[in-house]
Every structure is written in C-alpha cells, then in structure tokens.
Amino acid sequence: MSIIKNNLFYLTLLYIAFGHPVVSHAGHPTQPNAARLLHSIQRLSVVGRVLYVAAHPDDENTALLAYLAGQRKVEAGYLSLTRGDGGQNMIGSEQASLLGIIRTQELLQARRIDGATQFFTRAKDFGYSPTSKESLAFWGRKR
C-alpha cells in the first residue's frame, strides 16, 4: 500500500507541475538581434529542458538559470508557486497583492536578463512567520 501511495504522490506532483491548467506563462517578446539569433541557432543542436521549482519569487537561483539558458543552451524555466504577496517589504509600503505585482514584475525582468522562461501558479502566499510560536498559532501543532 505504501508503494501505491508513494506513486500516487509523485503522479500528483507531475500532474500539478506539467498537466494542470493553473500554471500560467508570462513574458514579453524580445526584439531579434544578431546575438539572439546566433544563440537561437546554437540551441537547435541542444536537447534539454530544466524546470526550477520554488515556493517564492526570491527563491530562484538566477546564476544557475543564466548558466543553463545561456551557456548550456537548454530550455530553462522557473516555476514560482506563489507571487510573493505574503512576503516582507523593507523598502516600500506595498503589501499583499501590490507586493505580489512588484515581485511578479521583478521575476519577469530577471527572466529577460537570464534567458529562462517564467511560470506561475495561482497559489496564495499565506505570509511570513518570524517565530515558531507564530507559526504554531497559525498552523496548530497537529499539522
């Protein structure tokens, strides 16, 4: 029974990651230039895809994504499960949805630079808990 549960868990993860329609792709088309055209031609001989998955917008490894997309020439993507609307904002007053909009734009700009593709889900970020006491108050001990 444990093997069936294990397989069902992994199948569910695969379905969520690749087959579920709640994942959205965002980005703007770029203007072609000689360097981009050369890079696109060089990518034709490379077969490979990498999807980097993390919970929050600031969890990505931009250097790794740039290396994979630029140097290794694989099709690289970053799936942020949330848009960062539950995070902290130390430089402005934006919180909740407004902060999520800012973080979304930051991710889209980063992908324009590192060459990877940005993906999102519709998962909501419940917020930040600086102490274990606050986490336990929100989630309870049994969860």
Tab-separated table of N, CA and C in Angstrom:
chain	number	residue	atom	x	y	z
A	1	MET	N	0.824	-1.200	0.000
A	1	MET	CA	0.000	0.000	0.000
A	1	MET	C	0.867	1.263	0.000
A	2	SER	N	2.006	1.199	0.678
A	2	SER	CA	2.901	2.345	0.758
A	2	SER	C	3.455	2.712	-0.623
A	3	ILE	N	3.742	1.712	-1.446
A	3	ILE	CA	4.261	1.966	-2.792
A	3	ILE	C	3.200	2.671	-3.638
A	4	ILE	N	1.950	2.242	-3.498
A	4	ILE	CA	0.860	2.872	-4.246
A	4	ILE	C	0.698	4.330	-3.817
A	5	LYS	N	0.764	4.581	-2.501
A	5	LYS	CA	0.665	5.958	-2.001
A	5	LYS	C	1.820	6.805	-2.526
A	6	ASN	N	3.019	6.222	-2.508
A	6	ASN	CA	4.205	6.917	-2.989
A	6	ASN	C	4.060	7.279	-4.464
A	7	ASN	N	3.643	6.302	-5.278
A	7	ASN	CA	3.475	6.547	-6.708
A	7	ASN	C	2.381	7.574	-6.965
A	8	LEU	N	1.297	7.494	-6.223
A	8	LEU	CA	0.210	8.456	-6.378
A	8	LEU	C	0.684	9.868	-6.044
A	9	PHE	N	1.511	9.983	-5.012
A	9	PHE	CA	2.073	11.279	-4.634
A	9	PHE	C	2.898	11.865	-5.782
A	10	TYR	N	3.790	11.061	-6.363
A	10	TYR	CA	4.635	11.550	-7.450
A	10	TYR	C	3.829	11.847	-8.716
A	11	LEU	N	2.835	11.039	-9.002
A	11	LEU	CA	1.973	11.311	-10.151
A	11	LEU	C	1.202	12.617	-9.963
A	12	THR	N	0.754	12.860	-8.738
A	12	THR	CA	0.056	14.110	-8.449
A	12	THR	C	0.984	15.303	-8.639
A	13	LEU	N	2.227	15.188	-8.166
A	13	LEU	CA	3.200	16.269	-8.359
A	13	LEU	C	3.450	16.531	-9.839
A	14	LEU	N	3.605	15.468	-10.619
A	14	LEU	CA	3.817	15.633	-12.052
A	14	LEU	C	2.617	16.299	-12.716
A	15	TYR	N	1.422	15.897	-12.312
A	15	TYR	CA	0.209	16.496	-12.872
A	15	TYR	C	0.146	17.986	-12.548
A	16	ILE	N	0.448	18.335	-11.311
A	16	ILE	CA	0.420	19.743	-10.914
A	16	ILE	C	1.475	20.538	-11.678
A	17	ALA	N	2.672	19.961	-11.803
A	17	ALA	CA	3.771	20.680	-12.437
A	17	ALA	C	3.602	20.826	-13.949
A	18	PHE	N	3.074	19.793	-14.609
A	18	PHE	CA	3.101	19.814	-16.069
A	18	PHE	C	1.737	19.739	-16.753
A	19	GLY	N	0.729	19.213	-16.088
A	19	GLY	CA	-0.521	18.987	-16.785
A	19	GLY	C	-1.689	19.797	-16.294
A	20	HIS	N	-1.504	20.536	-15.261
A	20	HIS	CA	-2.615	21.261	-14.657
A	20	HIS	C	-2.737	22.644	-15.281
A	21	PRO	N	-3.926	23.073	-15.652
A	21	PRO	CA	-4.088	24.341	-16.359
A	21	PRO	C	-3.930	25.604	-15.514
A	22	VAL	N	-3.631	25.498	-14.213
A	22	VAL	CA	-3.489	26.711	-13.406
A	22	VAL	C	-2.112	27.345	-13.539
A	23	VAL	N	-1.191	26.708	-14.225
A	23	VAL	CA	0.127	27.289	-14.424
A	23	VAL	C	0.031	28.295	-15.559
A	24	SER	N	0.523	29.486	-15.314
A	24	SER	CA	0.495	30.496	-16.369
A	24	SER	C	1.913	30.875	-16.752
A	25	HIS	N	2.066	31.250	-17.987
A	25	HIS	CA	3.353	31.646	-18.527
A	25	HIS	C	3.273	33.137	-18.824
A	26	ALA	N	4.279	33.878	-18.421
A	26	ALA	CA	4.250	35.315	-18.650
A	26	ALA	C	5.560	35.771	-19.258
A	27	GLY	N	5.494	36.777	-20.065
A	27	GLY	CA	6.697	37.343	-20.649
A	27	GLY	C	6.361	38.230	-21.829
A	28	HIS	N	7.352	38.964	-22.272
A	28	HIS	CA	7.185	39.839	-23.416
A	28	HIS	C	8.113	39.366	-24.522
A	29	PRO	N	7.678	39.442	-25.765
A	29	PRO	CA	8.574	39.086	-26.861
A	29	PRO	C	9.737	40.071	-26.923
A	30	THR	N	10.881	39.575	-27.305
A	30	THR	CA	12.058	40.431	-27.410
A	30	THR	C	12.339	40.720	-28.877
A	31	GLN	N	13.005	41.822	-29.120
A	31	GLN	CA	13.385	42.180	-30.477
A	31	GLN	C	14.580	41.332	-30.905
A	32	PRO	N	14.526	40.736	-32.085
A	32	PRO	CA	15.667	39.935	-32.533
A	32	PRO	C	16.870	40.824	-32.834
A	33	ASN	N	18.034	40.323	-32.498
A	33	ASN	CA	19.277	40.977	-32.881
A	33	ASN	C	20.277	39.876	-33.215
A	34	ALA	N	21.458	40.225	-33.657
A	34	ALA	CA	22.427	39.232	-34.119
A	34	ALA	C	22.806	38.243	-33.017
A	35	ALA	N	23.013	38.734	-31.807
A	35	ALA	CA	23.408	37.845	-30.704
A	35	ALA	C	22.296	36.857	-30.368
A	36	ARG	N	21.044	37.326	-30.322
A	36	ARG	CA	19.919	36.426	-30.023
A	36	ARG	C	19.717	35.408	-31.137
A	37	LEU	N	19.876	35.836	-32.378
A	37	LEU	CA	19.737	34.907	-33.497
A	37	LEU	C	20.812	33.829	-33.451
A	38	LEU	N	22.061	34.216	-33.174
A	38	LEU	CA	23.139	33.236	-33.058
A	38	LEU	C	22.851	32.260	-31.927
A	39	HIS	N	22.415	32.774	-30.787
A	39	HIS	CA	22.085	31.913	-29.648
A	39	HIS	C	20.967	30.933	-30.020
A	40	SER	N	19.956	31.404	-30.719
A	40	SER	CA	18.845	30.537	-31.135
A	40	SER	C	19.316	29.448	-32.086
A	41	ILE	N	20.205	29.791	-32.993
A	41	ILE	CA	20.742	28.791	-33.928
A	41	ILE	C	21.562	27.755	-33.173
A	42	GLN	N	22.389	28.191	-32.223
A	42	GLN	CA	23.206	27.256	-31.441
A	42	GLN	C	22.343	26.333	-30.592
A	43	ARG	N	21.201	26.816	-30.122
A	43	ARG	CA	20.301	25.991	-29.306
A	43	ARG	C	19.664	24.863	-30.103
A	44	LEU	N	19.629	24.976	-31.420
A	44	LEU	CA	18.996	23.946	-32.242
A	44	LEU	C	19.649	22.576	-32.070
A	45	SER	N	20.940	22.554	-31.751
A	45	SER	CA	21.640	21.271	-31.601
A	45	SER	C	21.610	20.739	-30.168
A	46	VAL	N	20.955	21.437	-29.260
A	46	VAL	CA	20.896	21.023	-27.853
A	46	VAL	C	19.486	20.541	-27.527
A	47	VAL	N	19.422	19.349	-26.933
A	47	VAL	CA	18.136	18.815	-26.492
A	47	VAL	C	18.172	18.760	-24.975
A	48	GLY	N	17.348	19.525	-24.342
A	48	GLY	CA	17.314	19.503	-22.884
A	48	GLY	C	16.384	20.563	-22.340
A	49	ARG	N	15.737	20.211	-21.239
A	49	ARG	CA	14.845	21.133	-20.540
A	49	ARG	C	15.076	21.008	-19.047
A	50	VAL	N	15.028	22.143	-18.374
A	50	VAL	CA	15.156	22.169	-16.923
A	50	VAL	C	14.055	23.068	-16.380
A	51	LEU	N	13.336	22.577	-15.372
A	51	LEU	CA	12.340	23.400	-14.692
A	51	LEU	C	12.759	23.520	-13.233
A	52	TYR	N	13.095	24.726	-12.824
A	52	TYR	CA	13.481	25.026	-11.449
A	52	TYR	C	12.200	25.416	-10.713
A	53	VAL	N	11.870	24.697	-9.651
A	53	VAL	CA	10.620	24.930	-8.924
A	53	VAL	C	10.937	25.405	-7.510
A	54	ALA	N	10.303	26.503	-7.096
A	54	ALA	CA	10.479	27.010	-5.735
A	54	ALA	C	9.184	27.688	-5.288
A	55	ALA	N	9.093	27.944	-4.002
A	55	ALA	CA	7.851	28.462	-3.427
A	55	ALA	C	7.644	29.954	-3.651
A	56	HIS	N	8.712	30.726	-3.622
A	56	HIS	CA	8.580	32.190	-3.617
A	56	HIS	C	9.428	32.821	-4.715
A	57	PRO	N	9.113	34.044	-5.106
A	57	PRO	CA	9.885	34.722	-6.146
A	57	PRO	C	11.369	34.891	-5.828
A	58	ASP	N	11.723	35.073	-4.583
A	58	ASP	CA	13.137	35.282	-4.263
A	58	ASP	C	13.889	33.979	-3.994
A	59	ASP	N	13.295	32.844	-4.300
A	59	ASP	CA	13.951	31.557	-4.063
A	59	ASP	C	14.715	31.042	-5.280
A	60	GLU	N	14.633	31.742	-6.401
A	60	GLU	CA	15.287	31.230	-7.603
A	60	GLU	C	16.784	31.476	-7.556
A	61	ASN	N	17.513	30.661	-8.301
A	61	ASN	CA	18.950	30.810	-8.444
A	61	ASN	C	19.186	31.390	-9.837
A	62	THR	N	19.250	32.707	-9.917
A	62	THR	CA	19.369	33.382	-11.204
A	62	THR	C	20.650	33.000	-11.926
A	63	ALA	N	21.736	32.827	-11.188
A	63	ALA	CA	23.003	32.443	-11.814
A	63	ALA	C	22.883	31.071	-12.479
A	64	LEU	N	22.228	30.127	-11.810
A	64	LEU	CA	22.039	28.795	-12.396
A	64	LEU	C	21.165	28.874	-13.645
A	65	LEU	N	20.072	29.631	-13.569
A	65	LEU	CA	19.194	29.768	-14.733
A	65	LEU	C	19.930	30.412	-15.907
A	66	ALA	N	20.739	31.435	-15.635
A	66	ALA	CA	21.513	32.088	-16.694
A	66	ALA	C	22.525	31.121	-17.298
A	67	TYR	N	23.176	30.325	-16.467
A	67	TYR	CA	24.139	29.335	-16.952
A	67	TYR	C	23.453	28.295	-17.834
A	68	LEU	N	22.329	27.768	-17.360
A	68	LEU	CA	21.623	26.733	-18.120
A	68	LEU	C	21.110	27.268	-19.457
A	69	ALA	N	20.476	28.443	-19.428
A	69	ALA	CA	19.901	29.006	-20.652
A	69	ALA	C	20.973	29.585	-21.575
A	70	GLY	N	21.985	30.226	-20.992
A	70	GLY	CA	22.996	30.907	-21.800
A	70	GLY	C	24.157	30.038	-22.224
A	71	GLN	N	24.784	29.360	-21.270
A	71	GLN	CA	25.972	28.565	-21.565
A	71	GLN	C	25.640	27.159	-22.066
A	72	ARG	N	24.743	26.485	-21.355
A	72	ARG	CA	24.381	25.111	-21.733
A	72	ARG	C	23.343	25.078	-22.853
A	73	LYS	N	22.665	26.194	-23.059
A	73	LYS	CA	21.678	26.374	-24.125
A	73	LYS	C	20.497	25.414	-24.037
A	74	VAL	N	20.152	25.016	-22.816
A	74	VAL	CA	18.952	24.200	-22.628
A	74	VAL	C	17.759	25.129	-22.434
A	75	GLU	N	16.576	24.594	-22.629
A	75	GLU	CA	15.360	25.367	-22.377
A	75	GLU	C	15.132	25.368	-20.870
A	76	ALA	N	15.373	26.497	-20.235
A	76	ALA	CA	15.283	26.597	-18.780
A	76	ALA	C	14.054	27.404	-18.386
A	77	GLY	N	13.429	26.993	-17.297
A	77	GLY	CA	12.270	27.708	-16.793
A	77	GLY	C	12.287	27.754	-15.280
A	78	TYR	N	11.614	28.752	-14.732
A	78	TYR	CA	11.475	28.878	-13.286
A	78	TYR	C	9.997	28.935	-12.946
A	79	LEU	N	9.535	27.984	-12.128
A	79	LEU	CA	8.152	27.953	-11.666
A	79	LEU	C	8.121	28.444	-10.229
A	80	SER	N	7.560	29.627	-10.031
A	80	SER	CA	7.363	30.166	-8.688
A	80	SER	C	5.944	29.805	-8.270
A	81	LEU	N	5.820	29.035	-7.204
A	81	LEU	CA	4.497	28.587	-6.782
A	81	LEU	C	3.624	29.738	-6.311
A	82	THR	N	4.232	30.778	-5.756
A	82	THR	CA	3.482	31.970	-5.349
A	82	THR	C	4.084	33.182	-6.052
A	83	ARG	N	3.422	34.302	-5.904
A	83	ARG	CA	3.927	35.549	-6.483
A	83	ARG	C	4.543	36.457	-5.419
A	84	GLY	N	4.720	35.946	-4.211
A	84	GLY	CA	5.381	36.708	-3.163
A	84	GLY	C	4.507	37.711	-2.448
A	85	ASP	N	3.193	37.559	-2.557
A	85	ASP	CA	2.298	38.537	-1.947
A	85	ASP	C	2.188	38.404	-0.435
A	86	GLY	N	2.787	37.384	0.146
A	86	GLY	CA	2.771	37.235	1.596
A	86	GLY	C	4.103	37.576	2.234
A	87	GLY	N	5.039	38.087	1.440
A	87	GLY	CA	6.373	38.371	1.942
A	87	GLY	C	6.494	39.719	2.626
A	88	GLN	N	7.726	40.052	2.943
A	88	GLN	CA	8.039	41.311	3.614
A	88	GLN	C	8.510	42.329	2.591
A	89	ASN	N	8.260	43.593	2.863
A	89	ASN	CA	8.702	44.683	2.005
A	89	ASN	C	9.448	45.684	2.872
A	90	MET	N	10.760	45.692	2.757
A	90	MET	CA	11.588	46.556	3.598
A	90	MET	C	11.853	47.931	2.977
A	91	ILE	N	11.511	48.124	1.691
A	91	ILE	CA	11.851	49.394	1.042
A	91	ILE	C	10.636	50.202	0.601
A	92	GLY	N	9.442	49.688	0.801
A	92	GLY	CA	8.247	50.415	0.380
A	92	GLY	C	7.066	50.056	1.256
A	93	SER	N	5.922	50.623	0.917
A	93	SER	CA	4.723	50.386	1.721
A	93	SER	C	3.803	49.322	1.117
A	94	GLU	N	4.145	48.801	-0.056
A	94	GLU	CA	3.284	47.831	-0.721
A	94	GLU	C	3.246	46.522	0.056
A	95	GLN	N	2.045	46.002	0.252
A	95	GLN	CA	1.849	44.721	0.928
A	95	GLN	C	0.806	43.923	0.150
A	96	ALA	N	0.717	42.643	0.442
A	96	ALA	CA	-0.290	41.741	-0.131
A	96	ALA	C	-0.253	41.768	-1.659
A	97	SER	N	-1.380	42.006	-2.298
A	97	SER	CA	-1.473	41.936	-3.765
A	97	SER	C	-0.533	42.915	-4.461
A	98	LEU	N	-0.386	44.122	-3.912
A	98	LEU	CA	0.519	45.100	-4.528
A	98	LEU	C	1.964	44.613	-4.495
A	99	LEU	N	2.351	43.979	-3.408
A	99	LEU	CA	3.695	43.418	-3.319
A	99	LEU	C	3.847	42.267	-4.311
A	100	GLY	N	2.804	41.465	-4.469
A	100	GLY	CA	2.829	40.376	-5.447
A	100	GLY	C	3.025	40.885	-6.868
A	101	ILE	N	2.425	42.017	-7.187
A	101	ILE	CA	2.594	42.614	-8.517
A	101	ILE	C	4.040	43.048	-8.727
A	102	ILE	N	4.624	43.671	-7.719
A	102	ILE	CA	6.026	44.101	-7.814
A	102	ILE	C	6.936	42.897	-7.992
A	103	ARG	N	6.746	41.875	-7.168
A	103	ARG	CA	7.590	40.672	-7.263
A	103	ARG	C	7.422	39.976	-8.612
A	104	THR	N	6.205	39.961	-9.138
A	104	THR	CA	5.962	39.369	-10.456
A	104	THR	C	6.765	40.106	-11.522
A	105	GLN	N	6.735	41.421	-11.484
A	105	GLN	CA	7.483	42.213	-12.463
A	105	GLN	C	8.991	42.014	-12.312
A	106	GLU	N	9.463	41.882	-11.072
A	106	GLU	CA	10.887	41.615	-10.846
A	106	GLU	C	11.293	40.293	-11.482
A	107	LEU	N	10.454	39.266	-11.320
A	107	LEU	CA	10.755	37.966	-11.925
A	107	LEU	C	10.774	38.051	-13.447
A	108	LEU	N	9.808	38.738	-14.020
A	108	LEU	CA	9.759	38.858	-15.479
A	108	LEU	C	10.989	39.588	-16.015
A	109	GLN	N	11.431	40.622	-15.308
A	109	GLN	CA	12.649	41.333	-15.715
A	109	GLN	C	13.877	40.428	-15.600
A	110	ALA	N	13.950	39.649	-14.524
A	110	ALA	CA	15.082	38.737	-14.338
A	110	ALA	C	15.145	37.708	-15.461
A	111	ARG	N	13.990	37.192	-15.888
A	111	ARG	CA	13.973	36.198	-16.961
A	111	ARG	C	14.391	36.816	-18.295
A	112	ARG	N	14.100	38.087	-18.507
A	112	ARG	CA	14.562	38.750	-19.732
A	112	ARG	C	16.086	38.819	-19.760
A	113	ILE	N	16.688	38.922	-18.585
A	113	ILE	CA	18.145	39.012	-18.499
A	113	ILE	C	18.789	37.634	-18.563
A	114	ASP	N	18.276	36.656	-17.782
A	114	ASP	CA	18.952	35.352	-17.729
A	114	ASP	C	18.538	34.394	-18.841
A	115	GLY	N	17.488	34.711	-19.597
A	115	GLY	CA	17.118	33.889	-20.744
A	115	GLY	C	16.203	32.719	-20.450
A	116	ALA	N	15.815	32.533	-19.203
A	116	ALA	CA	14.901	31.444	-18.851
A	116	ALA	C	13.460	31.918	-19.056
A	117	THR	N	12.527	30.997	-18.926
A	117	THR	CA	11.104	31.298	-19.062
A	117	THR	C	10.477	31.291	-17.678
A	118	GLN	N	9.603	32.239	-17.418
A	118	GLN	CA	8.954	32.348	-16.110
A	118	GLN	C	7.573	31.715	-16.137
A	119	PHE	N	7.278	30.900	-15.113
A	119	PHE	CA	5.962	30.293	-14.939
A	119	PHE	C	5.456	30.610	-13.534
A	120	PHE	N	4.135	30.670	-13.389
A	120	PHE	CA	3.499	30.924	-12.099
A	120	PHE	C	2.360	29.938	-11.886
A	121	THR	N	1.975	29.769	-10.631
A	121	THR	CA	0.719	29.097	-10.308
A	121	THR	C	-0.179	30.140	-9.646
A	122	ARG	N	-1.371	29.726	-9.285
A	122	ARG	CA	-2.284	30.649	-8.599
A	122	ARG	C	-2.263	30.445	-7.085
A	123	ALA	N	-1.260	29.766	-6.570
A	123	ALA	CA	-1.168	29.536	-5.126
A	123	ALA	C	-0.979	30.864	-4.400
A	124	LYS	N	-1.630	31.008	-3.271
A	124	LYS	CA	-1.520	32.221	-2.456
A	124	LYS	C	-0.451	32.025	-1.393
A	125	ASP	N	0.320	33.055	-1.159
A	125	ASP	CA	1.335	33.047	-0.113
A	125	ASP	C	0.657	33.487	1.180
A	126	PHE	N	0.621	32.606	2.179
A	126	PHE	CA	-0.134	32.912	3.400
A	126	PHE	C	0.548	33.939	4.281
A	127	GLY	N	1.824	34.190	4.079
A	127	GLY	CA	2.513	35.192	4.884
A	127	GLY	C	3.802	34.681	5.487
A	128	TYR	N	4.402	35.524	6.250
A	128	TYR	CA	5.708	35.279	6.831
A	128	TYR	C	5.566	35.121	8.339
A	129	SER	N	6.173	34.068	8.890
A	129	SER	CA	6.143	33.830	10.339
A	129	SER	C	7.571	33.882	10.869
A	130	PRO	N	7.941	34.962	11.565
A	130	PRO	CA	9.319	35.102	12.030
A	130	PRO	C	9.683	34.193	13.206
A	131	THR	N	8.692	33.663	13.909
A	131	THR	CA	8.989	32.812	15.062
A	131	THR	C	8.192	31.520	14.969
A	132	SER	N	8.695	30.491	15.641
A	132	SER	CA	7.970	29.217	15.668
A	132	SER	C	6.642	29.369	16.408
A	133	LYS	N	6.604	30.243	17.409
A	133	LYS	CA	5.364	30.471	18.153
A	133	LYS	C	4.257	30.998	17.227
A	134	GLU	N	4.607	31.937	16.361
A	134	GLU	CA	3.634	32.479	15.414
A	134	GLU	C	3.200	31.419	14.399
A	135	SER	N	4.125	30.598	13.939
A	135	SER	CA	3.784	29.514	13.002
A	135	SER	C	2.826	28.523	13.636
A	136	LEU	N	3.106	28.144	14.877
A	136	LEU	CA	2.229	27.194	15.569
A	136	LEU	C	0.850	27.792	15.823
A	137	ALA	N	0.790	29.097	16.077
A	137	ALA	CA	-0.508	29.743	16.277
A	137	ALA	C	-1.332	29.713	14.987
A	138	PHE	N	-0.667	29.839	13.859
A	138	PHE	CA	-1.366	29.832	12.573
A	138	PHE	C	-1.748	28.415	12.145
A	139	TRP	N	-0.784	27.471	12.229
A	139	TRP	CA	-0.980	26.119	11.708
A	139	TRP	C	-1.462	25.123	12.757
A	140	GLY	N	-1.173	25.365	14.015
A	140	GLY	CA	-1.508	24.390	15.050
A	140	GLY	C	-0.431	23.317	15.145
A	141	ARG	N	-0.369	22.637	16.250
A	141	ARG	CA	0.679	21.635	16.474
A	141	ARG	C	0.490	20.360	15.660
A	142	LYS	N	-0.748	19.966	15.382
A	142	LYS	CA	-1.010	18.677	14.741
A	142	LYS	C	-0.768	18.679	13.241
A	143	ARG	N	-0.667	19.816	12.610
A	143	ARG	CA	-0.434	19.878	11.167
A	143	ARG	C	1.004	19.663	10.942
